[in-house]
Amino acid sequence: ITRDHARSREITRDHARSTRDLPETQPRSAEICRGQVRIPESEAPNVRNGNVRMEADLDTTASSSGVIFALGGYAGGACLFAADGGLYYEYSALLLRRYTFKVGRLPPSSAHVKVGMEMRTPSQRGAPARLLFTVNGVPAKNESGWRLARRRGLPTATTAAVEVGRTVPVVFTANEGFDVGMDLGSPVADYYYGLKPFRFDGKINAIHFESL
């Protein structure tokens, strides 16, 4: 083995270690309020490929719209948002794949709501992640996608759990961040691409994240 080849293998091993170690630099638990934006990805909850539980404490109406949280940007990112009272989750895997799910609905009248999300991701590089969403503690019925002209033919799931088939192993982007109540920079989701920053028009009291 040449010296250059040995050095290349050492760099590869170091990169693999740094990939596994990255989530260790992120908080084990955090409570984030509306208006906290541009949090660096290295200091944000790991909703990219982590094992994490989230609870968003919201005051909403039946037609509330806007971003609840967003990490990253259009090329790579994850977000949870409301649109006309529907709850949606979108994950962009560096433009290789884009996963869009309708994960429930807000109550039909003005209400104090707790939206939950639990993400589980195996340790393998690029492993699929499974997510379970709840509204006021009840698993949400998942109905995937919108019937827009450019998004026809999306399947409809029938369980509360959804799967992101390929996660991003290291970071989404170098220059985007984590936003609550809006999505600054490039928008994560196709739906609100022309509506950015798509501010949440209800009230976000707090969002609590905890690593599992």
Coordinates of C-alpha atoms in Angstrom, one line a residue:
I1 CA 0.0 0.0 0.0
T2 CA 1.5 3.4 -1.0
R3 CA 1.8 6.2 1.5
D4 CA -0.8 8.2 -0.3
H5 CA -3.3 5.3 -0.3
A6 CA -2.7 4.7 3.4
R7 CA -3.3 8.4 4.1
S8 CA -6.5 8.3 2.0
R9 CA -7.8 5.4 4.1
E10 CA -7.0 7.3 7.3
I11 CA -8.9 10.3 6.1
T12 CA -11.8 8.1 5.2
R13 CA -11.8 6.5 8.7
D14 CA -11.6 10.0 10.3
H15 CA -14.5 11.2 8.2
A16 CA -16.6 8.2 9.2
R17 CA -15.8 8.9 12.9
S18 CA -16.8 12.6 12.4
T19 CA -20.0 11.5 10.7
R20 CA -21.0 9.4 13.7
D21 CA -19.8 12.0 16.2
L22 CA -21.6 14.9 14.7
P23 CA -24.9 14.3 16.6
E24 CA -22.9 14.3 19.9
T25 CA -22.3 18.0 19.4
Q26 CA -26.0 18.7 19.2
P27 CA -28.2 19.3 22.3
R28 CA -29.7 16.3 24.1
S29 CA -32.8 18.4 24.8
A30 CA -33.9 21.9 23.9
E31 CA -36.9 24.2 24.2
I32 CA -37.1 26.6 21.3
C33 CA -39.6 29.5 20.9
R34 CA -41.0 31.3 17.9
G35 CA -38.7 33.8 16.5
Q36 CA -35.5 31.8 17.2
V37 CA -34.0 31.5 13.7
R38 CA -30.8 30.8 11.9
I39 CA -29.6 28.4 14.6
P40 CA -26.5 26.7 13.1
E41 CA -27.2 23.1 12.2
S42 CA -24.5 21.8 14.4
E43 CA -26.3 23.4 17.4
A44 CA -29.8 22.5 16.4
P45 CA -31.9 19.4 17.2
N46 CA -30.9 16.6 14.9
V47 CA -34.0 16.1 12.8
R48 CA -31.8 15.1 9.8
N49 CA -30.9 11.6 10.8
G50 CA -31.4 11.4 14.6
N51 CA -33.4 9.7 17.2
V52 CA -35.5 12.5 18.6
R53 CA -38.9 13.4 20.0
M54 CA -40.6 16.7 19.4
E55 CA -43.6 18.3 21.0
A56 CA -44.9 21.6 19.6
D57 CA -47.2 23.6 21.9
L58 CA -49.4 25.7 19.6
D59 CA -52.5 27.9 19.5
T60 CA -54.2 27.4 16.2
T61 CA -57.4 27.9 14.1
A62 CA -58.9 25.4 11.7
S63 CA -57.2 27.1 8.8
S64 CA -53.8 27.9 10.4
S65 CA -50.9 28.0 8.0
G66 CA -47.1 28.5 8.1
V67 CA -43.9 26.9 9.1
I68 CA -43.6 25.2 12.5
F69 CA -39.9 24.3 12.2
A70 CA -37.5 24.1 9.3
L71 CA -33.9 22.8 9.1
G72 CA -31.7 23.4 6.1
G73 CA -33.0 24.5 2.7
Y74 CA -34.4 23.4 -0.6
A75 CA -31.5 21.2 -1.7
G76 CA -31.4 19.5 1.7
G77 CA -33.6 20.0 4.6
A78 CA -36.6 18.9 6.8
C79 CA -39.6 20.9 7.8
L80 CA -43.0 20.6 9.5
F81 CA -45.6 23.1 8.5
A82 CA -49.4 23.8 8.3
A83 CA -51.4 24.7 5.2
D84 CA -55.1 25.5 5.5
G85 CA -55.3 23.5 8.7
G86 CA -53.5 20.4 7.3
L87 CA -50.1 19.3 8.8
Y88 CA -47.3 18.4 6.5
Y89 CA -43.8 17.1 6.7
E90 CA -41.2 17.3 4.0
Y91 CA -37.7 16.0 3.7
S92 CA -35.3 16.8 0.9
A93 CA -32.4 14.4 0.6
L94 CA -29.9 16.6 -1.3
L95 CA -32.2 16.7 -4.3
L96 CA -31.7 12.9 -4.7
R97 CA -35.2 12.3 -3.3
R98 CA -37.9 14.5 -1.9
Y99 CA -40.4 13.0 0.6
T100 CA -43.7 14.8 1.3
F101 CA -46.4 13.6 3.7
K102 CA -49.6 14.9 5.0
V103 CA -49.5 13.9 8.7
G104 CA -52.8 15.1 10.1
R105 CA -55.1 18.0 10.6
L106 CA -55.5 20.7 13.2
P107 CA -58.7 20.7 15.2
P108 CA -61.7 22.2 13.4
S109 CA -61.9 25.2 15.6
S110 CA -59.5 27.5 17.5
A111 CA -57.7 25.4 20.0
H112 CA -54.6 24.8 22.1
V113 CA -52.8 22.0 20.3
K114 CA -49.8 19.8 21.0
V115 CA -48.3 18.3 17.9
G116 CA -45.8 15.4 18.5
M117 CA -43.2 13.8 16.3
E118 CA -40.9 10.9 17.0
M119 CA -38.1 10.1 14.7
R120 CA -36.1 6.9 14.7
T121 CA -33.1 6.4 12.5
P122 CA -30.7 3.3 12.5
S123 CA -27.0 4.0 12.8
Q124 CA -26.1 3.0 9.2
R125 CA -25.0 5.7 6.8
G126 CA -28.0 7.0 4.9
A127 CA -30.4 4.7 6.7
P128 CA -34.2 5.2 6.3
A129 CA -35.9 7.1 9.2
R130 CA -39.3 6.3 10.5
L131 CA -41.5 9.0 12.0
L132 CA -44.7 9.0 14.0
F133 CA -46.8 12.1 14.3
T134 CA -49.5 12.8 16.9
V135 CA -52.0 15.6 17.5
N136 CA -53.0 16.0 21.1
G137 CA -51.5 12.6 21.8
V138 CA -53.5 10.7 19.2
P139 CA -51.6 9.2 16.2
A140 CA -52.3 11.2 13.1
K141 CA -53.7 9.6 10.0
N142 CA -51.2 10.0 7.2
E143 CA -52.4 11.0 3.7
S144 CA -49.4 11.7 1.5
G145 CA -49.0 14.7 -0.8
W146 CA -51.1 17.2 -2.7
R147 CA -53.0 16.8 -5.9
L148 CA -51.2 19.5 -7.7
A149 CA -50.6 19.3 -11.4
R150 CA -46.8 18.7 -11.0
R151 CA -47.3 16.3 -8.1
R152 CA -49.9 13.9 -9.4
G153 CA -49.8 10.2 -8.6
L154 CA -48.4 10.4 -5.1
P155 CA -49.4 7.4 -3.0
T156 CA -51.7 7.6 0.0
A157 CA -50.4 6.0 3.2
T158 CA -52.8 4.7 5.8
T159 CA -50.8 4.6 9.0
A160 CA -49.6 7.2 11.4
A161 CA -45.9 6.3 10.8
V162 CA -44.1 7.5 7.7
E163 CA -40.7 6.6 6.3
V164 CA -38.0 8.7 4.8
G165 CA -36.3 6.2 2.6
R166 CA -32.9 7.8 2.5
T167 CA -31.5 10.2 5.1
V168 CA -28.6 12.6 4.8
P169 CA -25.7 11.4 6.9
V170 CA -23.6 14.5 7.8
V171 CA -25.2 17.9 7.2
F172 CA -27.9 19.3 5.0
T173 CA -26.1 22.6 4.1
A174 CA -23.2 24.7 5.2
N175 CA -25.1 28.0 5.2
E176 CA -28.7 27.3 6.2
G177 CA -29.9 26.9 9.7
F178 CA -32.8 25.9 12.0
D179 CA -35.8 28.2 12.1
V180 CA -39.0 28.2 14.2
G181 CA -42.2 29.9 13.0
M182 CA -40.8 30.7 9.5
D183 CA -38.3 29.4 7.0
L184 CA -35.6 31.9 6.1
G185 CA -33.1 31.4 3.3
S186 CA -34.2 28.9 0.6
P187 CA -37.5 27.2 1.5
V188 CA -37.3 23.5 2.4
A189 CA -40.7 22.6 0.9
D190 CA -42.0 22.9 -2.6
Y191 CA -45.5 24.0 -1.4
Y192 CA -44.4 27.3 0.1
Y193 CA -41.5 28.0 -2.4
G194 CA -43.2 31.2 -3.5
L195 CA -44.6 32.1 -0.1
K196 CA -41.3 32.3 1.9
P197 CA -40.7 32.9 4.8
F198 CA -44.2 31.4 5.2
R199 CA -44.6 32.7 8.8
F200 CA -46.9 30.6 11.0
D201 CA -50.1 32.6 11.6
G202 CA -51.1 30.9 14.8
K203 CA -49.1 31.1 18.0
I204 CA -46.1 28.9 18.8
N205 CA -45.7 28.8 22.6
A206 CA -42.7 26.5 22.5
I207 CA -41.2 23.5 20.8
H208 CA -39.5 20.9 22.9
F209 CA -36.9 18.5 21.5
E210 CA -35.4 15.5 23.3
S211 CA -32.9 13.0 22.0
L212 CA -33.9 9.4 22.4

